[in-house]
């Protein structure tokens, strides 16, 4: 075996290596989008804000209370049937509201926000009137729905009989209804108030403005507001539009012996090539030439 037997495999290996150097993996870029925020919703069966004046004092006692107040994101629900205030009627608790059914519910996520309040067979009392109801209702319901990309909707309803200070009344959607009882007081009722904007909705089934003068049980005057069946919501932002993927193409440089930078064509970066691609390709061609020359020399050696 002579030395020429090693030259032919070496030439083939050089040529094969040159072809391998010419190949390079492609480059890819990916992108994504973000999602919007959640909506908001809330409901309450009763909300009362009253100022109570006491006969033996020169000050007013502010009284605020709510029943079954809930709020979302997530899901919330309450079903308490009564609420009381303490320390007003001669130190005795006052039952502000009692009902057979009193529910409130609110849900909200990234697509929809919704709230609802319901009352069935409910009676409301204020300090100084332990036996006479401020208002009695058979049924009250309010609902607010805010869905991403859609117009918010608010609805409320007070079906059945309504009694104010012992008097049955017929409510009108065209304006407030006033009920006055001598030596007792005045109540103004507003029916089914709703309001919507491009992103919010609110509903209150029954709103009462109260001014009563019972003049007993140490109470001189009660003024304020009582709201029954309140619901509101705010639309979620919704998912953000998906952004198209863009390749991250940047100029690439290779430092020369003098410290100067050489910028390659952007097309080379897009296909996965780098700044050394021209040199690699040139080197591969040189190796191919060397391999071919070695092959010719090997064949001549055999021929000789």
PDB file of C-alpha atoms in Angstrom:
ATOM      1  CA  UNK A   1       0.000   0.000   0.000  1.00  0.00           C
ATOM      2  CA  UNK A   2       1.515   3.341  -1.068  1.00  0.00           C
ATOM      3  CA  UNK A   3       0.855   6.794   0.207  1.00  0.00           C
ATOM      4  CA  UNK A   4      -1.400   7.622  -2.718  1.00  0.00           C
ATOM      5  CA  UNK A   5      -4.091   5.355  -1.317  1.00  0.00           C
ATOM      6  CA  UNK A   6      -4.642   7.941   1.470  1.00  0.00           C
ATOM      7  CA  UNK A   7      -4.968  10.904  -0.898  1.00  0.00           C
ATOM      8  CA  UNK A   8      -8.165   9.911  -2.598  1.00  0.00           C
ATOM      9  CA  UNK A   9     -10.257   9.535   0.576  1.00  0.00           C
ATOM     10  CA  UNK A  10      -8.786  12.794   1.849  1.00  0.00           C
ATOM     11  CA  UNK A  11      -9.826  14.588  -1.340  1.00  0.00           C
ATOM     12  CA  UNK A  12     -13.342  13.185  -1.103  1.00  0.00           C
ATOM     13  CA  UNK A  13     -13.600  14.255   2.545  1.00  0.00           C
ATOM     14  CA  UNK A  14     -12.459  17.776   1.699  1.00  0.00           C
ATOM     15  CA  UNK A  15     -15.066  18.077  -1.041  1.00  0.00           C
ATOM     16  CA  UNK A  16     -17.812  16.715   1.230  1.00  0.00           C
ATOM     17  CA  UNK A  17     -16.830  19.070   4.028  1.00  0.00           C
ATOM     18  CA  UNK A  18     -16.988  22.029   1.665  1.00  0.00           C
ATOM     19  CA  UNK A  19     -20.566  21.152   0.725  1.00  0.00           C
ATOM     20  CA  UNK A  20     -21.540  20.863   4.395  1.00  0.00           C
ATOM     21  CA  UNK A  21     -20.163  24.315   5.124  1.00  0.00           C
ATOM     22  CA  UNK A  22     -22.422  25.803   2.444  1.00  0.00           C
ATOM     23  CA  UNK A  23     -25.575  24.782   4.330  1.00  0.00           C
ATOM     24  CA  UNK A  24     -27.069  26.836   7.225  1.00  0.00           C
ATOM     25  CA  UNK A  25     -30.377  26.654   9.168  1.00  0.00           C
ATOM     26  CA  UNK A  26     -33.007  29.339   8.389  1.00  0.00           C
ATOM     27  CA  UNK A  27     -33.916  32.091  10.940  1.00  0.00           C
ATOM     28  CA  UNK A  28     -37.486  32.664  12.220  1.00  0.00           C
ATOM     29  CA  UNK A  29     -39.206  35.335  14.425  1.00  0.00           C
ATOM     30  CA  UNK A  30     -42.501  35.041  16.323  1.00  0.00           C
ATOM     31  CA  UNK A  31     -44.747  37.541  18.093  1.00  0.00           C
ATOM     32  CA  UNK A  32     -47.933  37.555  20.180  1.00  0.00           C
ATOM     33  CA  UNK A  33     -50.707  39.788  21.514  1.00  0.00           C
ATOM     34  CA  UNK A  34     -51.938  40.753  25.009  1.00  0.00           C
ATOM     35  CA  UNK A  35     -55.406  40.540  26.500  1.00  0.00           C
ATOM     36  CA  UNK A  36     -57.523  43.348  27.876  1.00  0.00           C
ATOM     37  CA  UNK A  37     -58.755  43.910  31.435  1.00  0.00           C
ATOM     38  CA  UNK A  38     -61.751  42.418  33.201  1.00  0.00           C
ATOM     39  CA  UNK A  39     -65.086  44.133  33.489  1.00  0.00           C
ATOM     40  CA  UNK A  40     -66.678  45.339  36.727  1.00  0.00           C
ATOM     41  CA  UNK A  41     -70.124  44.783  38.204  1.00  0.00           C
ATOM     42  CA  UNK A  42     -71.998  45.449  41.438  1.00  0.00           C
ATOM     43  CA  UNK A  43     -75.446  45.105  42.966  1.00  0.00           C
ATOM     44  CA  UNK A  44     -77.238  45.929  46.208  1.00  0.00           C
ATOM     45  CA  UNK A  45     -80.723  45.094  47.449  1.00  0.00           C
ATOM     46  CA  UNK A  46     -81.063  48.206  49.640  1.00  0.00           C
ATOM     47  CA  UNK A  47     -78.994  51.338  50.097  1.00  0.00           C
ATOM     48  CA  UNK A  48     -80.076  53.899  52.686  1.00  0.00           C
ATOM     49  CA  UNK A  49     -78.552  57.221  53.659  1.00  0.00           C
ATOM     50  CA  UNK A  50     -80.578  59.010  56.338  1.00  0.00           C
ATOM     51  CA  UNK A  51     -80.121  61.948  58.696  1.00  0.00           C
ATOM     52  CA  UNK A  52     -82.026  61.474  61.950  1.00  0.00           C
ATOM     53  CA  UNK A  53     -82.629  64.449  64.224  1.00  0.00           C
ATOM     54  CA  UNK A  54     -83.108  63.705  67.943  1.00  0.00           C
ATOM     55  CA  UNK A  55     -85.446  65.785  70.144  1.00  0.00           C
ATOM     56  CA  UNK A  56     -83.174  65.909  73.184  1.00  0.00           C
ATOM     57  CA  UNK A  57     -80.027  66.750  71.190  1.00  0.00           C
ATOM     58  CA  UNK A  58     -79.099  69.528  68.827  1.00  0.00           C
ATOM     59  CA  UNK A  59     -77.240  67.209  66.471  1.00  0.00           C
ATOM     60  CA  UNK A  60     -78.269  64.996  63.584  1.00  0.00           C
ATOM     61  CA  UNK A  61     -77.278  61.334  63.524  1.00  0.00           C
ATOM     62  CA  UNK A  62     -76.240  60.176  60.043  1.00  0.00           C
ATOM     63  CA  UNK A  63     -77.308  56.601  59.371  1.00  0.00           C
ATOM     64  CA  UNK A  64     -76.036  54.650  56.401  1.00  0.00           C
ATOM     65  CA  UNK A  65     -76.706  51.011  55.700  1.00  0.00           C
ATOM     66  CA  UNK A  66     -76.794  48.504  52.853  1.00  0.00           C
ATOM     67  CA  UNK A  67     -78.196  45.007  52.399  1.00  0.00           C
ATOM     68  CA  UNK A  68     -76.594  42.353  50.230  1.00  0.00           C
ATOM     69  CA  UNK A  69     -74.055  44.607  48.564  1.00  0.00           C
ATOM     70  CA  UNK A  70     -71.758  42.655  46.205  1.00  0.00           C
ATOM     71  CA  UNK A  71     -69.094  43.492  43.645  1.00  0.00           C
ATOM     72  CA  UNK A  72     -67.075  41.652  40.998  1.00  0.00           C
ATOM     73  CA  UNK A  73     -64.584  40.614  39.197  1.00  0.00           C
ATOM     74  CA  UNK A  74     -65.084  36.953  40.027  1.00  0.00           C
ATOM     75  CA  UNK A  75     -68.536  35.941  41.283  1.00  0.00           C
ATOM     76  CA  UNK A  76     -70.379  37.251  44.340  1.00  0.00           C
ATOM     77  CA  UNK A  77     -73.844  36.519  45.720  1.00  0.00           C
ATOM     78  CA  UNK A  78     -75.744  37.352  48.943  1.00  0.00           C
ATOM     79  CA  UNK A  79     -79.194  36.418  50.214  1.00  0.00           C
ATOM     80  CA  UNK A  80     -79.714  38.095  53.621  1.00  0.00           C
ATOM     81  CA  UNK A  81     -83.377  38.911  54.313  1.00  0.00           C
ATOM     82  CA  UNK A  82     -83.138  41.780  56.822  1.00  0.00           C
ATOM     83  CA  UNK A  83     -80.996  44.652  58.064  1.00  0.00           C
ATOM     84  CA  UNK A  84     -81.272  46.656  61.298  1.00  0.00           C
ATOM     85  CA  UNK A  85     -79.973  49.929  62.755  1.00  0.00           C
ATOM     86  CA  UNK A  86     -79.086  50.203  66.427  1.00  0.00           C
ATOM     87  CA  UNK A  87     -79.319  52.991  68.992  1.00  0.00           C
ATOM     88  CA  UNK A  88     -81.918  55.299  67.420  1.00  0.00           C
ATOM     89  CA  UNK A  89     -85.421  54.556  68.688  1.00  0.00           C
ATOM     90  CA  UNK A  90     -84.796  54.981  72.395  1.00  0.00           C
ATOM     91  CA  UNK A  91     -81.803  52.696  72.121  1.00  0.00           C
ATOM     92  CA  UNK A  92     -83.813  49.943  70.422  1.00  0.00           C
ATOM     93  CA  UNK A  93     -82.796  48.457  67.054  1.00  0.00           C
ATOM     94  CA  UNK A  94     -84.799  49.470  64.006  1.00  0.00           C
ATOM     95  CA  UNK A  95     -85.534  46.891  61.319  1.00  0.00           C
ATOM     96  CA  UNK A  96     -84.902  48.873  58.150  1.00  0.00           C
ATOM     97  CA  UNK A  97     -85.836  46.124  55.701  1.00  0.00           C
ATOM     98  CA  UNK A  98     -87.462  42.716  55.820  1.00  0.00           C
ATOM     99  CA  UNK A  99     -88.232  40.560  52.784  1.00  0.00           C
ATOM    100  CA  UNK A 100     -89.263  37.051  51.755  1.00  0.00           C
ATOM    101  CA  UNK A 101     -86.571  37.114  49.050  1.00  0.00           C
ATOM    102  CA  UNK A 102     -83.602  39.473  48.873  1.00  0.00           C
ATOM    103  CA  UNK A 103     -80.804  38.458  46.519  1.00  0.00           C
ATOM    104  CA  UNK A 104     -77.966  40.208  44.753  1.00  0.00           C
ATOM    105  CA  UNK A 105     -75.452  38.751  42.324  1.00  0.00           C
ATOM    106  CA  UNK A 106     -72.504  40.065  40.317  1.00  0.00           C
ATOM    107  CA  UNK A 107     -70.137  38.367  37.878  1.00  0.00           C
ATOM    108  CA  UNK A 108     -67.339  39.756  35.724  1.00  0.00           C
ATOM    109  CA  UNK A 109     -64.548  38.427  33.511  1.00  0.00           C
ATOM    110  CA  UNK A 110     -62.666  39.484  30.371  1.00  0.00           C
ATOM    111  CA  UNK A 111     -65.735  39.046  28.146  1.00  0.00           C
ATOM    112  CA  UNK A 112     -68.787  40.078  30.164  1.00  0.00           C
ATOM    113  CA  UNK A 113     -69.864  41.882  33.346  1.00  0.00           C
ATOM    114  CA  UNK A 114     -73.343  41.417  34.801  1.00  0.00           C
ATOM    115  CA  UNK A 115     -75.185  42.388  37.996  1.00  0.00           C
ATOM    116  CA  UNK A 116     -78.699  41.721  39.288  1.00  0.00           C
ATOM    117  CA  UNK A 117     -80.764  42.537  42.407  1.00  0.00           C
ATOM    118  CA  UNK A 118     -84.163  41.113  43.404  1.00  0.00           C
ATOM    119  CA  UNK A 119     -86.686  41.719  46.197  1.00  0.00           C
ATOM    120  CA  UNK A 120     -89.962  39.913  46.923  1.00  0.00           C
ATOM    121  CA  UNK A 121     -92.559  40.989  49.499  1.00  0.00           C
ATOM    122  CA  UNK A 122     -90.343  43.611  51.124  1.00  0.00           C
ATOM    123  CA  UNK A 123     -91.109  46.350  53.644  1.00  0.00           C
ATOM    124  CA  UNK A 124     -88.891  49.299  54.604  1.00  0.00           C
ATOM    125  CA  UNK A 125     -89.028  51.151  57.948  1.00  0.00           C
ATOM    126  CA  UNK A 126     -87.315  54.296  59.216  1.00  0.00           C
ATOM    127  CA  UNK A 127     -86.667  55.456  62.805  1.00  0.00           C
ATOM    128  CA  UNK A 128     -89.771  56.917  64.471  1.00  0.00           C
ATOM    129  CA  UNK A 129     -92.245  54.807  62.478  1.00  0.00           C
ATOM    130  CA  UNK A 130     -92.113  51.340  64.065  1.00  0.00           C
ATOM    131  CA  UNK A 131     -95.592  50.287  62.972  1.00  0.00           C
ATOM    132  CA  UNK A 132     -95.994  52.149  59.692  1.00  0.00           C
ATOM    133  CA  UNK A 133     -93.904  51.053  56.717  1.00  0.00           C
ATOM    134  CA  UNK A 134     -92.182  53.689  54.691  1.00  0.00           C
ATOM    135  CA  UNK A 135     -92.766  51.544  51.610  1.00  0.00           C
ATOM    136  CA  UNK A 136     -93.982  48.035  50.833  1.00  0.00           C
ATOM    137  CA  UNK A 137     -93.360  46.327  47.481  1.00  0.00           C
ATOM    138  CA  UNK A 138     -94.413  42.973  46.052  1.00  0.00           C
ATOM    139  CA  UNK A 139     -91.451  42.638  43.716  1.00  0.00           C
ATOM    140  CA  UNK A 140     -88.410  44.626  42.644  1.00  0.00           C
ATOM    141  CA  UNK A 141     -85.784  43.645  40.083  1.00  0.00           C
ATOM    142  CA  UNK A 142     -82.878  45.390  38.391  1.00  0.00           C
ATOM    143  CA  UNK A 143     -80.271  44.106  35.960  1.00  0.00           C
ATOM    144  CA  UNK A 144     -77.217  45.541  34.183  1.00  0.00           C
ATOM    145  CA  UNK A 145     -75.242  43.751  31.463  1.00  0.00           C
ATOM    146  CA  UNK A 146     -71.994  44.993  29.911  1.00  0.00           C
ATOM    147  CA  UNK A 147     -70.448  42.782  27.229  1.00  0.00           C
ATOM    148  CA  UNK A 148     -67.174  43.500  25.427  1.00  0.00           C
ATOM    149  CA  UNK A 149     -67.800  45.064  22.038  1.00  0.00           C
ATOM    150  CA  UNK A 150     -71.558  45.537  22.612  1.00  0.00           C
ATOM    151  CA  UNK A 151     -73.773  48.327  23.913  1.00  0.00           C
ATOM    152  CA  UNK A 152     -74.440  48.020  27.679  1.00  0.00           C
ATOM    153  CA  UNK A 153     -78.021  47.285  28.759  1.00  0.00           C
ATOM    154  CA  UNK A 154     -79.816  48.297  31.982  1.00  0.00           C
ATOM    155  CA  UNK A 155     -83.335  47.216  32.958  1.00  0.00           C
ATOM    156  CA  UNK A 156     -85.479  47.529  36.087  1.00  0.00           C
ATOM    157  CA  UNK A 157     -89.028  46.636  36.990  1.00  0.00           C
ATOM    158  CA  UNK A 158     -91.451  47.069  39.899  1.00  0.00           C
ATOM    159  CA  UNK A 159     -94.439  44.857  39.116  1.00  0.00           C
ATOM    160  CA  UNK A 160     -97.283  44.475  41.586  1.00  0.00           C
ATOM    161  CA  UNK A 161     -98.602  46.789  44.280  1.00  0.00           C
ATOM    162  CA  UNK A 162     -96.600  49.529  45.991  1.00  0.00           C
ATOM    163  CA  UNK A 163     -97.706  51.004  49.327  1.00  0.00           C
ATOM    164  CA  UNK A 164     -96.171  54.215  50.726  1.00  0.00           C
ATOM    165  CA  UNK A 165     -96.918  55.331  54.298  1.00  0.00           C
ATOM    166  CA  UNK A 166     -99.980  53.075  54.300  1.00  0.00           C
ATOM    167  CA  UNK A 167    -101.317  54.326  50.948  1.00  0.00           C
ATOM    168  CA  UNK A 168    -101.366  52.295  47.737  1.00  0.00           C
ATOM    169  CA  UNK A 169     -99.892  54.269  44.881  1.00  0.00           C
ATOM    170  CA  UNK A 170     -99.629  53.975  41.124  1.00  0.00           C
ATOM    171  CA  UNK A 171     -96.118  54.751  39.968  1.00  0.00           C
ATOM    172  CA  UNK A 172     -95.415  56.604  36.742  1.00  0.00           C
ATOM    173  CA  UNK A 173     -92.308  56.288  34.610  1.00  0.00           C
ATOM    174  CA  UNK A 174     -92.756  59.880  33.463  1.00  0.00           C
ATOM    175  CA  UNK A 175     -91.672  61.449  36.754  1.00  0.00           C
ATOM    176  CA  UNK A 176     -91.596  61.139  40.545  1.00  0.00           C
ATOM    177  CA  UNK A 177     -94.713  60.214  42.512  1.00  0.00           C
ATOM    178  CA  UNK A 178     -95.263  62.157  45.745  1.00  0.00           C
ATOM    179  CA  UNK A 179     -97.109  60.793  48.750  1.00  0.00           C
ATOM    180  CA  UNK A 180     -97.863  63.058  51.730  1.00  0.00           C
ATOM    181  CA  UNK A 181     -99.432  62.002  55.021  1.00  0.00           C
ATOM    182  CA  UNK A 182    -100.385  64.764  57.518  1.00  0.00           C
ATOM    183  CA  UNK A 183     -98.319  64.750  60.724  1.00  0.00           C
ATOM    184  CA  UNK A 184     -96.231  61.951  59.315  1.00  0.00           C
ATOM    185  CA  UNK A 185     -94.266  63.192  56.367  1.00  0.00           C
ATOM    186  CA  UNK A 186     -93.621  63.335  52.644  1.00  0.00           C
ATOM    187  CA  UNK A 187     -92.129  60.686  50.388  1.00  0.00           C
ATOM    188  CA  UNK A 188     -91.183  61.184  46.761  1.00  0.00           C
ATOM    189  CA  UNK A 189     -90.740  58.026  44.677  1.00  0.00           C
ATOM    190  CA  UNK A 190     -88.951  57.655  41.365  1.00  0.00           C
ATOM    191  CA  UNK A 191     -89.605  54.510  39.379  1.00  0.00           C
ATOM    192  CA  UNK A 192     -87.239  52.423  37.315  1.00  0.00           C
ATOM    193  CA  UNK A 193     -84.316  54.730  36.726  1.00  0.00           C
ATOM    194  CA  UNK A 194     -81.777  53.473  34.183  1.00  0.00           C
ATOM    195  CA  UNK A 195     -78.715  55.025  32.580  1.00  0.00           C
ATOM    196  CA  UNK A 196     -76.231  53.743  29.986  1.00  0.00           C
ATOM    197  CA  UNK A 197     -73.095  55.012  28.275  1.00  0.00           C
ATOM    198  CA  UNK A 198     -70.836  53.407  25.688  1.00  0.00           C
ATOM    199  CA  UNK A 199     -69.146  51.313  28.403  1.00  0.00           C
ATOM    200  CA  UNK A 200     -71.380  51.430  31.528  1.00  0.00           C
ATOM    201  CA  UNK A 201     -74.923  50.628  32.605  1.00  0.00           C
ATOM    202  CA  UNK A 202     -76.830  51.334  35.837  1.00  0.00           C
ATOM    203  CA  UNK A 203     -80.344  50.612  37.055  1.00  0.00           C
ATOM    204  CA  UNK A 204     -82.287  51.409  40.221  1.00  0.00           C
ATOM    205  CA  UNK A 205     -85.757  49.884  40.471  1.00  0.00           C
ATOM    206  CA  UNK A 206     -87.096  52.273  43.100  1.00  0.00           C
ATOM    207  CA  UNK A 207     -85.616  55.471  44.559  1.00  0.00           C
ATOM    208  CA  UNK A 208     -87.298  57.208  47.499  1.00  0.00           C
ATOM    209  CA  UNK A 209     -86.578  60.696  48.812  1.00  0.00           C
ATOM    210  CA  UNK A 210     -87.747  60.726  52.414  1.00  0.00           C
ATOM    211  CA  UNK A 211     -88.813  63.561  54.719  1.00  0.00           C
ATOM    212  CA  UNK A 212     -90.841  62.408  57.720  1.00  0.00           C
ATOM    213  CA  UNK A 213     -91.681  64.056  61.074  1.00  0.00           C
ATOM    214  CA  UNK A 214     -93.008  61.361  63.416  1.00  0.00           C
ATOM    215  CA  UNK A 215     -92.477  63.494  66.574  1.00  0.00           C
ATOM    216  CA  UNK A 216     -92.327  60.462  68.836  1.00  0.00           C
ATOM    217  CA  UNK A 217     -89.839  57.919  70.101  1.00  0.00           C
ATOM    218  CA  UNK A 218     -87.320  60.741  70.550  1.00  0.00           C
ATOM    219  CA  UNK A 219     -87.163  61.354  66.787  1.00  0.00           C
ATOM    220  CA  UNK A 220     -87.873  64.829  65.432  1.00  0.00           C
ATOM    221  CA  UNK A 221     -87.183  64.364  61.721  1.00  0.00           C
ATOM    222  CA  UNK A 222     -85.817  61.830  59.275  1.00  0.00           C
ATOM    223  CA  UNK A 223     -84.523  62.917  55.885  1.00  0.00           C
ATOM    224  CA  UNK A 224     -82.535  61.176  53.199  1.00  0.00           C
ATOM    225  CA  UNK A 225     -82.731  58.625  50.418  1.00  0.00           C
ATOM    226  CA  UNK A 226     -83.534  54.928  50.130  1.00  0.00           C
ATOM    227  CA  UNK A 227     -82.755  52.927  46.989  1.00  0.00           C
ATOM    228  CA  UNK A 228     -84.177  49.478  46.292  1.00  0.00           C
ATOM    229  CA  UNK A 229     -82.775  47.086  43.705  1.00  0.00           C
ATOM    230  CA  UNK A 230     -79.609  48.689  42.330  1.00  0.00           C
ATOM    231  CA  UNK A 231     -77.300  47.149  39.704  1.00  0.00           C
ATOM    232  CA  UNK A 232     -74.403  48.551  37.677  1.00  0.00           C
ATOM    233  CA  UNK A 233     -71.611  47.311  35.408  1.00  0.00           C
ATOM    234  CA  UNK A 234     -68.623  48.403  33.334  1.00  0.00           C
ATOM    235  CA  UNK A 235     -67.626  46.717  30.093  1.00  0.00           C
ATOM    236  CA  UNK A 236     -64.399  44.696  29.940  1.00  0.00           C
ATOM    237  CA  UNK A 237     -61.712  45.996  27.622  1.00  0.00           C
ATOM    238  CA  UNK A 238     -61.792  42.736  25.643  1.00  0.00           C
ATOM    239  CA  UNK A 239     -58.809  40.964  24.079  1.00  0.00           C
ATOM    240  CA  UNK A 240     -56.295  43.117  22.248  1.00  0.00           C
ATOM    241  CA  UNK A 241     -55.938  42.449  18.472  1.00  0.00           C
ATOM    242  CA  UNK A 242     -53.260  39.934  17.561  1.00  0.00           C
ATOM    243  CA  UNK A 243     -50.086  41.559  16.257  1.00  0.00           C
ATOM    244  CA  UNK A 244     -48.555  40.086  13.064  1.00  0.00           C
ATOM    245  CA  UNK A 245     -45.177  38.418  13.433  1.00  0.00           C
ATOM    246  CA  UNK A 246     -42.224  40.483  12.256  1.00  0.00           C
ATOM    247  CA  UNK A 247     -38.745  39.060  11.584  1.00  0.00           C
ATOM    248  CA  UNK A 248     -36.094  40.581  13.778  1.00  0.00           C
ATOM    249  CA  UNK A 249     -33.624  41.575  11.058  1.00  0.00           C
ATOM    250  CA  UNK A 250     -30.578  43.520  12.226  1.00  0.00           C
ATOM    251  CA  UNK A 251     -27.367  44.519  10.365  1.00  0.00           C
ATOM    252  CA  UNK A 252     -24.570  42.096  11.175  1.00  0.00           C
ATOM    253  CA  UNK A 253     -20.896  43.059  11.180  1.00  0.00           C
ATOM    254  CA  UNK A 254     -17.601  41.173  11.134  1.00  0.00           C
ATOM    255  CA  UNK A 255     -14.453  42.843  12.425  1.00  0.00           C
ATOM    256  CA  UNK A 256     -11.421  42.921  10.103  1.00  0.00           C
ATOM    257  CA  UNK A 257      -7.783  42.952  11.140  1.00  0.00           C
ATOM    258  CA  UNK A 258      -7.797  46.774  11.136  1.00  0.00           C
ATOM    259  CA  UNK A 259     -10.876  47.024  13.336  1.00  0.00           C
ATOM    260  CA  UNK A 260     -13.243  48.105  10.528  1.00  0.00           C
ATOM    261  CA  UNK A 261     -16.749  46.651  10.357  1.00  0.00           C
ATOM    262  CA  UNK A 262     -18.155  44.911   7.289  1.00  0.00           C
ATOM    263  CA  UNK A 263     -21.956  44.931   6.952  1.00  0.00           C
ATOM    264  CA  UNK A 264     -23.604  42.073   5.112  1.00  0.00           C
ATOM    265  CA  UNK A 265     -26.649  42.290   2.860  1.00  0.00           C
ATOM    266  CA  UNK A 266     -29.946  42.193   4.815  1.00  0.00           C
ATOM    267  CA  UNK A 267     -31.126  39.353   2.582  1.00  0.00           C
ATOM    268  CA  UNK A 268     -28.470  37.076   4.039  1.00  0.00           C
ATOM    269  CA  UNK A 269     -29.736  37.675   7.581  1.00  0.00           C
ATOM    270  CA  UNK A 270     -33.326  36.845   6.550  1.00  0.00           C
ATOM    271  CA  UNK A 271     -32.325  33.436   5.201  1.00  0.00           C
ATOM    272  CA  UNK A 272     -30.191  32.539   8.172  1.00  0.00           C
ATOM    273  CA  UNK A 273     -26.800  33.625   6.758  1.00  0.00           C
ATOM    274  CA  UNK A 274     -24.336  35.623   8.795  1.00  0.00           C
ATOM    275  CA  UNK A 275     -21.448  37.976   8.124  1.00  0.00           C
ATOM    276  CA  UNK A 276     -19.067  35.045   7.537  1.00  0.00           C
ATOM    277  CA  UNK A 277     -21.233  33.463   4.833  1.00  0.00           C
ATOM    278  CA  UNK A 278     -19.248  34.908   1.845  1.00  0.00           C
ATOM    279  CA  UNK A 279     -15.962  33.748   3.423  1.00  0.00           C
ATOM    280  CA  UNK A 280     -17.322  30.305   4.184  1.00  0.00           C
ATOM    281  CA  UNK A 281     -18.635  29.974   0.630  1.00  0.00           C
ATOM    282  CA  UNK A 282     -15.290  31.116  -0.815  1.00  0.00           C
ATOM    283  CA  UNK A 283     -13.399  28.733   1.449  1.00  0.00           C
ATOM    284  CA  UNK A 284     -15.660  25.889   0.407  1.00  0.00           C
ATOM    285  CA  UNK A 285     -14.937  26.566  -3.258  1.00  0.00           C
ATOM    286  CA  UNK A 286     -11.198  26.577  -2.563  1.00  0.00           C
ATOM    287  CA  UNK A 287     -11.527  23.268  -0.755  1.00  0.00           C
ATOM    288  CA  UNK A 288     -13.472  21.877  -3.684  1.00  0.00           C
ATOM    289  CA  UNK A 289     -10.660  22.954  -6.013  1.00  0.00           C
ATOM    290  CA  UNK A 290      -8.006  21.365  -3.775  1.00  0.00           C
ATOM    291  CA  UNK A 291     -10.015  18.156  -3.634  1.00  0.00           C
ATOM    292  CA  UNK A 292     -10.368  18.041  -7.395  1.00  0.00           C
ATOM    293  CA  UNK A 293      -6.624  18.668  -7.904  1.00  0.00           C
ATOM    294  CA  UNK A 294      -5.750  15.945  -5.417  1.00  0.00           C
ATOM    295  CA  UNK A 295      -8.029  13.543  -7.270  1.00  0.00           C
ATOM    296  CA  UNK A 296      -6.312  14.264 -10.600  1.00  0.00           C
ATOM    297  CA  UNK A 297      -2.848  13.778  -9.065  1.00  0.00           C
ATOM    298  CA  UNK A 298      -3.960  10.499  -7.534  1.00  0.00           C
ATOM    299  CA  UNK A 299      -5.229   9.164 -10.878  1.00  0.00           C
ATOM    300  CA  UNK A 300      -2.033  10.207 -12.673  1.00  0.00           C
ATOM    301  CA  UNK A 301       0.035   8.488 -10.005  1.00  0.00           C
ATOM    302  CA  UNK A 302      -1.897   5.278 -10.559  1.00  0.00           C
ATOM    303  CA  UNK A 303      -1.568   5.597 -14.300  1.00  0.00           C
ATOM    304  CA  UNK A 304       2.139   5.947 -13.993  1.00  0.00           C
TER     305      UNK A 304
END
